[in-house]
Tab-separated table of C-alpha atoms in Angstrom:
chain	number	residue	atom	x	y	z
A	1	MET	CA	-26.358	-2.318	40.735
A	2	ALA	CA	-24.654	-3.073	37.035
A	3	LYS	CA	-21.891	-3.941	36.167
A	4	LYS	CA	-20.527	-0.576	33.611
A	5	SER	CA	-19.614	-2.146	30.253
A	6	PHE	CA	-15.685	-2.179	29.116
A	7	TYR	CA	-18.310	-0.496	25.428
A	8	SER	CA	-19.826	2.509	27.966
A	9	ILE	CA	-16.241	4.131	28.952
A	10	THR	CA	-16.540	7.401	28.017
A	11	TYR	CA	-14.417	8.354	24.472
A	12	SER	CA	-12.809	11.037	26.581
A	13	TYR	CA	-11.432	8.262	28.487
A	14	LYS	CA	-10.301	5.721	25.886
A	15	ILE	CA	-8.831	8.572	24.068
A	16	ALA	CA	-6.783	9.037	27.149
A	17	ALA	CA	-5.478	5.746	28.196
A	18	ALA	CA	-4.853	5.881	23.942
A	19	LEU	CA	-2.071	8.331	25.087
A	20	LEU	CA	-0.866	6.640	27.409
A	21	LEU	CA	0.277	3.977	25.826
A	22	LEU	CA	1.646	6.629	23.459
A	23	ALA	CA	4.041	8.207	25.773
A	24	ALA	CA	4.606	4.231	26.688
A	25	MET	CA	5.947	2.925	23.554
A	26	PHE	CA	7.729	6.557	22.825
A	27	ALA	CA	9.735	5.648	26.520
A	28	VAL	CA	10.658	2.489	25.003
A	29	ALA	CA	11.095	3.206	21.937
A	30	MET	CA	13.213	5.746	22.365
A	31	VAL	CA	15.061	3.740	25.516
A	32	PHE	CA	15.689	0.410	23.573
A	33	GLY	CA	18.473	0.311	20.910
A	34	ALA	CA	22.021	-0.418	20.265
A	35	ALA	CA	22.581	2.449	21.750
A	36	ASP	CA	22.709	2.410	26.595
A	37	VAL	CA	20.152	4.936	27.183
A	38	THR	CA	17.862	5.331	30.185
A	39	LEU	CA	15.194	7.110	31.145
A	40	LYS	CA	17.809	9.976	32.798
A	41	ASP	CA	19.329	10.442	29.412
A	42	LEU	CA	16.130	10.630	28.313
A	43	TRP	CA	15.261	12.794	30.191
A	44	LEU	CA	18.005	15.003	29.722
A	45	ALA	CA	17.963	14.859	25.753
A	46	LEU	CA	14.517	16.879	26.240
A	47	THR	CA	14.517	19.498	28.827
A	48	ALA	CA	19.226	19.678	29.144
A	49	ASP	CA	21.077	21.476	26.368
A	50	SER	CA	24.101	18.428	26.932
A	51	ALA	CA	26.628	17.405	24.750
A	52	GLU	CA	27.327	13.765	25.992
A	53	LYS	CA	27.658	11.268	23.593
A	54	GLU	CA	24.538	9.612	25.045
A	55	ILE	CA	22.218	12.095	24.977
A	56	THR	CA	23.656	12.814	20.856
A	57	VAL	CA	22.960	9.747	20.131
A	58	ILE	CA	19.463	10.846	22.394
A	59	ARG	CA	18.645	14.212	20.544
A	60	GLU	CA	19.980	13.189	16.938
A	61	ILE	CA	19.482	9.551	16.236
A	62	ARG	CA	16.403	8.232	18.150
A	63	LEU	CA	14.647	11.603	18.649
A	64	PRO	CA	14.199	12.244	15.038
A	65	ARG	CA	13.581	8.731	13.755
A	66	GLU	CA	10.776	7.716	17.004
A	67	ILE	CA	9.168	11.266	16.001
A	68	GLY	CA	8.433	10.427	12.111
A	69	ALA	CA	7.877	7.191	12.324
A	70	ALA	CA	5.329	7.901	14.684
A	71	PHE	CA	3.654	10.593	12.566
A	72	VAL	CA	3.725	7.506	9.455
A	73	GLY	CA	1.740	6.248	11.087
A	74	ALA	CA	-0.080	8.492	12.467
A	75	ALA	CA	-1.026	8.950	9.151
A	76	LEU	CA	-0.732	5.449	6.574
A	77	ALA	CA	-3.885	4.409	9.831
A	78	VAL	CA	-6.014	7.616	9.133
A	79	SER	CA	-5.560	7.505	5.809
A	80	GLY	CA	-6.459	4.129	5.663
A	81	GLY	CA	-9.180	4.986	8.478
A	82	ILE	CA	-10.749	7.584	5.370
A	83	MET	CA	-10.633	5.228	2.291
A	84	GLN	CA	-12.335	2.417	4.321
A	85	GLY	CA	-15.039	5.532	4.985
A	86	MET	CA	-15.246	7.166	1.197
A	87	THR	CA	-15.161	3.720	-0.465
A	88	ARG	CA	-17.106	1.921	1.769
A	89	ASN	CA	-14.814	-0.866	1.668
A	90	PRO	CA	-13.281	-3.114	4.878
A	91	LEU	CA	-9.614	-4.075	2.751
A	92	ALA	CA	-9.207	-0.459	1.911
A	93	ASP	CA	-6.184	0.872	2.779
A	94	PRO	CA	-3.630	3.220	1.077
A	95	GLY	CA	-0.924	0.759	-0.035
A	96	LEU	CA	-3.703	-1.627	-0.918
A	97	LEU	CA	-5.369	0.225	-3.190
A	98	GLY	CA	-1.691	1.237	-5.313
A	99	LEU	CA	-1.401	4.801	-3.628
A	100	SER	CA	1.974	3.808	-2.130
A	101	ALA	CA	2.680	1.763	-4.911
A	102	GLY	CA	1.601	4.994	-7.655
A	103	ALA	CA	4.616	6.619	-5.536
A	104	TYR	CA	6.836	3.823	-5.765
A	105	ALA	CA	7.062	4.021	-9.307
A	106	ALA	CA	6.854	8.319	-9.490
A	107	LEU	CA	10.289	7.542	-7.623
A	108	ALA	CA	11.901	5.294	-8.680
A	109	VAL	CA	11.558	7.955	-12.201
A	110	THR	CA	12.927	10.779	-10.138
A	111	LEU	CA	16.257	8.493	-9.182
A	112	ALA	CA	17.181	7.792	-12.818
A	113	PHE	CA	16.552	10.749	-14.416
A	114	PHE	CA	16.439	13.447	-11.770
A	115	LYS	CA	19.394	11.817	-9.528
A	116	SER	CA	19.711	15.704	-8.156
A	117	ALA	CA	16.756	16.342	-6.741
A	118	ASN	CA	16.683	17.425	-3.769
A	119	TYR	CA	14.128	15.880	-0.891
A	120	PHE	CA	11.401	17.988	-1.545
A	121	VAL	CA	10.737	17.694	-4.626
A	122	THR	CA	11.238	14.265	-4.683
A	123	MET	CA	8.503	13.986	-2.038
A	124	ALA	CA	6.417	15.932	-3.810
A	125	VAL	CA	7.162	13.726	-7.366
A	126	CYS	CA	5.833	10.759	-4.073
A	127	PHE	CA	2.277	12.838	-3.932
A	128	ILE	CA	1.472	13.645	-7.957
A	129	GLY	CA	2.997	9.327	-8.031
A	130	ALA	CA	-0.187	8.502	-4.907
A	131	GLY	CA	-2.679	10.597	-6.524
A	132	ILE	CA	-1.947	8.227	-10.066
A	133	GLY	CA	-1.699	5.506	-8.548
A	134	ALA	CA	-4.579	5.301	-6.961
A	135	LEU	CA	-6.522	7.965	-10.093
A	136	MET	CA	-5.881	4.884	-12.418
A	137	VAL	CA	-7.161	1.996	-9.167
A	138	PHE	CA	-10.739	4.492	-9.018
A	139	GLY	CA	-10.813	4.596	-12.478
A	140	ILE	CA	-10.632	1.169	-13.438
A	141	SER	CA	-12.571	-0.024	-11.623
A	142	SER	CA	-15.564	2.002	-12.274
A	143	MET	CA	-15.466	1.316	-15.610
A	144	LYS	CA	-18.081	-1.830	-15.749
A	145	ARG	CA	-21.720	-0.467	-15.208
A	146	GLY	CA	-22.810	-0.085	-11.069
A	147	GLY	CA	-20.253	0.860	-9.932
A	148	PHE	CA	-17.704	0.698	-7.617
A	149	SER	CA	-17.611	-2.568	-5.021
A	150	PRO	CA	-15.530	-4.028	-2.352
A	151	LEU	CA	-14.479	-6.592	-3.984
A	152	ARG	CA	-14.189	-4.660	-7.885
A	153	ILE	CA	-11.222	-1.804	-6.655
A	154	VAL	CA	-9.956	-4.958	-4.520
A	155	LEU	CA	-8.829	-6.388	-7.661
A	156	ALA	CA	-7.412	-3.193	-9.626
A	157	GLY	CA	-5.307	-2.065	-6.625
A	158	SER	CA	-3.447	-5.032	-7.166
A	159	ALA	CA	-3.549	-4.815	-10.936
A	160	ILE	CA	-2.263	-1.825	-10.967
A	161	SER	CA	-0.394	-2.171	-7.381
A	162	ALA	CA	2.202	-5.191	-9.205
A	163	PHE	CA	1.577	-2.966	-12.603
A	164	LEU	CA	3.236	0.686	-11.287
A	165	TYR	CA	5.912	-2.516	-8.855
A	166	ALA	CA	6.892	-4.055	-11.800
A	167	ILE	CA	7.230	0.230	-13.944
A	168	ALA	CA	9.581	0.802	-10.827
A	169	GLU	CA	11.459	-2.646	-10.223
A	170	GLY	CA	12.264	-2.693	-13.501
A	171	VAL	CA	13.444	1.142	-14.036
A	172	SER	CA	15.722	0.898	-11.458
A	173	LEU	CA	17.631	-1.888	-12.769
A	174	TYR	CA	17.198	-0.851	-15.939
A	175	PHE	CA	19.243	2.919	-14.442
A	176	LYS	CA	21.086	0.688	-12.262
A	177	VAL	CA	19.338	2.921	-9.113
A	178	SER	CA	18.482	-0.282	-7.318
A	179	LYS	CA	20.625	0.271	-4.996
A	180	ASN	CA	18.976	4.590	-4.290
A	181	VAL	CA	15.879	3.299	-5.030
A	182	THR	CA	15.567	0.705	-2.712
A	183	MET	CA	16.966	3.143	0.531
A	184	TRP	CA	14.026	5.217	0.148
A	185	THR	CA	11.632	2.497	0.087
A	186	SER	CA	12.782	-0.645	2.427
A	187	GLY	CA	9.993	0.712	4.204
A	188	GLY	CA	12.505	1.952	7.473
A	189	LEU	CA	13.484	5.181	8.591
A	190	ILE	CA	17.278	4.552	8.937
A	191	GLY	CA	19.084	8.072	8.678
A	192	THR	CA	15.908	10.344	9.375
A	193	ASN	CA	16.241	13.466	10.432
A	194	TRP	CA	15.387	17.219	11.266
A	195	THR	CA	15.085	19.034	8.420
A	196	GLN	CA	13.073	16.226	6.868
A	197	LEU	CA	10.554	16.475	9.842
A	198	GLN	CA	10.495	19.935	8.906
A	199	ILE	CA	9.383	19.400	5.670
A	200	ILE	CA	7.205	16.235	6.566
A	201	ILE	CA	5.643	17.287	9.858
A	202	PRO	CA	3.756	20.610	8.831
A	203	LEU	CA	2.478	18.266	6.007
A	204	ILE	CA	1.250	15.737	7.770
A	205	SER	CA	0.246	17.821	10.250
A	206	VAL	CA	-2.252	19.185	7.990
A	207	GLY	CA	-3.728	16.398	6.232
A	208	LEU	CA	-4.504	15.453	10.054
A	209	LEU	CA	-6.867	17.958	10.560
A	210	VAL	CA	-7.876	18.223	6.986
A	211	SER	CA	-9.122	14.771	7.092
A	212	PHE	CA	-10.482	15.689	11.380
A	213	LEU	CA	-12.415	18.487	10.725
A	214	LEU	CA	-14.471	16.965	7.979
A	215	SER	CA	-14.535	13.433	10.204
A	216	LYS	CA	-18.758	13.874	10.614
A	217	GLN	CA	-19.068	14.700	6.817
A	218	LEU	CA	-16.890	11.454	5.818
A	219	THR	CA	-19.210	9.636	8.463
A	220	ILE	CA	-22.434	10.636	6.064
A	221	LEU	CA	-20.744	9.612	3.687
A	222	SER	CA	-19.951	5.798	4.596
A	223	LEU	CA	-23.479	5.490	5.287
A	224	HIS	CA	-24.744	6.062	2.105
A	225	GLU	CA	-24.311	7.934	-1.657
A	226	GLU	CA	-27.601	8.950	-1.681
A	227	ILE	CA	-28.580	9.728	2.485
A	228	SER	CA	-25.034	11.519	2.177
A	229	ILE	CA	-27.059	13.753	-0.843
A	230	GLY	CA	-30.551	13.437	-0.068
A	231	LEU	CA	-29.031	15.267	3.099
A	232	GLY	CA	-27.956	18.467	1.182
A	233	GLN	CA	-23.930	16.749	1.249
A	234	LYS	CA	-21.736	18.000	-1.563
A	235	THR	CA	-20.167	14.456	-2.070
A	236	LYS	CA	-18.045	15.713	-4.170
A	237	HIS	CA	-16.346	18.147	-3.285
A	238	ILE	CA	-15.864	16.645	0.877
A	239	LYS	CA	-14.746	13.668	-1.818
A	240	ALA	CA	-12.240	15.249	-3.633
A	241	ILE	CA	-10.326	16.855	-0.391
A	242	LEU	CA	-10.407	14.345	1.545
A	243	PHE	CA	-9.305	11.996	-1.622
A	244	ALA	CA	-6.834	15.689	-1.783
A	245	ALA	CA	-5.067	14.147	3.042
A	246	VAL	CA	-4.708	11.158	1.318
A	247	ILE	CA	-2.700	12.034	-0.456
A	248	ILE	CA	-1.257	13.487	1.468
A	249	LEU	CA	-0.459	11.518	3.818
A	250	THR	CA	0.273	8.833	1.920
A	251	GLY	CA	2.806	10.191	0.364
A	252	SER	CA	4.632	12.524	3.503
A	253	SER	CA	4.034	8.827	4.528
A	254	VAL	CA	5.983	6.884	1.970
A	255	ALA	CA	8.910	9.895	1.151
A	256	LEU	CA	9.866	9.505	4.681
A	257	ALA	CA	9.642	5.814	5.805
A	258	GLY	CA	9.272	3.642	2.274
A	259	ASN	CA	6.140	1.428	1.187
A	260	LEU	CA	4.591	0.417	4.745
A	261	VAL	CA	0.972	-1.458	2.957
A	262	PHE	CA	-1.380	-2.783	6.205
A	263	ILE	CA	-1.406	0.036	8.958
A	264	GLY	CA	-3.513	1.464	7.282
A	265	LEU	CA	-5.770	-1.650	7.145
A	266	MET	CA	-5.553	-2.385	11.111
A	267	ILE	CA	-5.171	0.809	13.371
A	268	PRO	CA	-8.761	1.734	11.292
A	269	HIS	CA	-10.748	-2.277	12.730
A	270	ILE	CA	-8.567	-1.818	15.791
A	271	VAL	CA	-10.242	1.197	17.030
A	272	ARG	CA	-13.392	0.803	15.977
A	273	PRO	CA	-15.169	-2.048	19.071
A	274	LEU	CA	-13.826	0.770	21.104
A	275	ALA	CA	-14.691	4.307	18.721
A	276	GLY	CA	-18.020	2.835	17.123
A	277	ASN	CA	-18.743	3.705	13.103
A	278	ASP	CA	-18.894	7.678	13.553
A	279	TYR	CA	-15.306	9.154	11.781
A	280	ARG	CA	-15.100	12.002	14.564
A	281	PHE	CA	-14.402	8.763	17.428
A	282	ILE	CA	-12.848	6.180	15.004
A	283	LEU	CA	-9.954	8.838	13.426
A	284	PRO	CA	-8.878	10.840	16.381
A	285	LEU	CA	-8.632	7.602	18.648
A	286	SER	CA	-6.753	5.754	15.042
A	287	ALA	CA	-3.535	8.301	14.393
A	288	ILE	CA	-3.567	8.017	17.815
A	289	SER	CA	-3.447	4.331	17.550
A	290	GLY	CA	-1.350	3.812	14.620
A	291	ALA	CA	1.530	6.312	16.118
A	292	ALA	CA	1.661	3.607	19.028
A	293	PHE	CA	1.499	0.825	16.827
A	294	MET	CA	4.708	2.330	14.172
A	295	LEU	CA	6.567	2.898	17.214
A	296	PHE	CA	6.259	-0.161	18.599
A	297	ALA	CA	7.427	-1.540	14.657
A	298	ASP	CA	10.141	-0.116	14.808
A	299	THR	CA	11.853	-0.863	18.204
A	300	VAL	CA	10.879	-4.550	17.467
A	301	GLY	CA	12.345	-3.832	13.990
A	302	ARG	CA	15.647	-2.635	15.876
A	303	THR	CA	15.750	-4.992	18.797
A	304	LEU	CA	14.648	-8.240	16.971
A	305	HIS	CA	18.152	-8.852	15.601
A	306	ALA	CA	21.068	-6.117	17.148
A	307	PRO	CA	23.152	-4.453	16.101
A	308	PHE	CA	21.213	-5.246	12.643
A	309	GLU	CA	17.658	-3.812	11.248
A	310	THR	CA	15.043	-5.914	10.531
A	311	PRO	CA	13.204	-4.526	8.076
A	312	VAL	CA	10.419	-2.669	9.963
A	313	ALA	CA	8.099	-3.433	6.641
A	314	ALA	CA	8.980	-7.019	6.770
A	315	ILE	CA	7.365	-7.454	10.717
A	316	ILE	CA	4.704	-4.897	9.992
A	317	ALA	CA	3.468	-7.564	6.378
A	318	MET	CA	4.281	-10.202	9.183
A	319	LEU	CA	1.447	-8.636	11.502
A	320	GLY	CA	-0.831	-7.091	8.438
A	321	LEU	CA	-0.881	-10.796	6.331
A	322	PRO	CA	-2.950	-13.386	8.760
A	323	PHE	CA	-5.050	-9.755	9.934
A	324	PHE	CA	-6.556	-9.414	6.456
A	325	LEU	CA	-7.434	-13.182	6.417
A	326	LEU	CA	-9.256	-12.282	8.978
A	327	ILE	CA	-10.871	-9.274	7.988
A	328	VAL	CA	-11.550	-11.660	5.118
A	329	ARG	CA	-12.803	-14.185	6.253
A	330	LYS	CA	-15.274	-12.271	8.279
A	331	GLY	CA	-16.370	-10.428	5.829
A	332	GLY	CA	-14.940	-7.197	6.397
A	333	LYS	CA	-16.706	-6.186	9.458
A	334	ALA	CA	-15.413	-4.877	12.515
A	335	PHE	CA	-12.619	-6.976	14.503
A	336	ARG	CA	-14.768	-7.587	17.624
């Protein structure tokens, strides 16, 4: 009897394994940190109404932070997968295509001119900025005859991102709000609280749900535009809805954790050997894997030089840049 291939394992088993990995990573993230916490403390924090110091630390500081990290990782991974499918560009990532830079610039302008803006307004501004950044990238990359090409989109994304970052830095320096902007965009989850999560989690959940519901259409769209039209797909409507989902997912992530790049690029490539090229399988596995990866990065950032924190954006960038170069060298082929 032939030995069963790893790639022939049923998808449900792969999802179950990914969920177990996520649960294990969540427990590790909750236990390790500046304050000593045991698994028993974690269990009591989740199940009992205790007011002990360790339990309070878990419940009010570490628990909302790690839940936020998991949702941000899932949101960025899925938005990266959607963009790679929509643009048929293996290098697509919200951070590389102007969305994060647009949200960053909009955030800087808001903090400069509307210092009393509340969290809801700031988050809405991040959505608008992400949309403007993406529209600028797609608009410029489609100006030349022949439409989009992977190289053109990446070049336009790099140029627009640099431009928007320059605006954000200039506004921050001129209006002396650099400290406030940095606190928002340093790529960390320090200070994440339950009030923020009450706003962010429903939005990310809606974005993920819409993405999963349209994953079949995304698979068709990723084949070729003419094939999609030939199969009767309303490509403009599907693209518009998926684009809105990407803006919601990316804007929410920037509003909560700042500017994080490479997660949306790496995770879909990592899961493709397990999920194939069907986005009905890629997106759910990316969501779980992205959540686990973000928990890992945040834990490393908190413990590498404890009690001081290393910015999680730096941890992700150190892992993401070699991966990006590897994908470029492979010509954008899946990571196998």
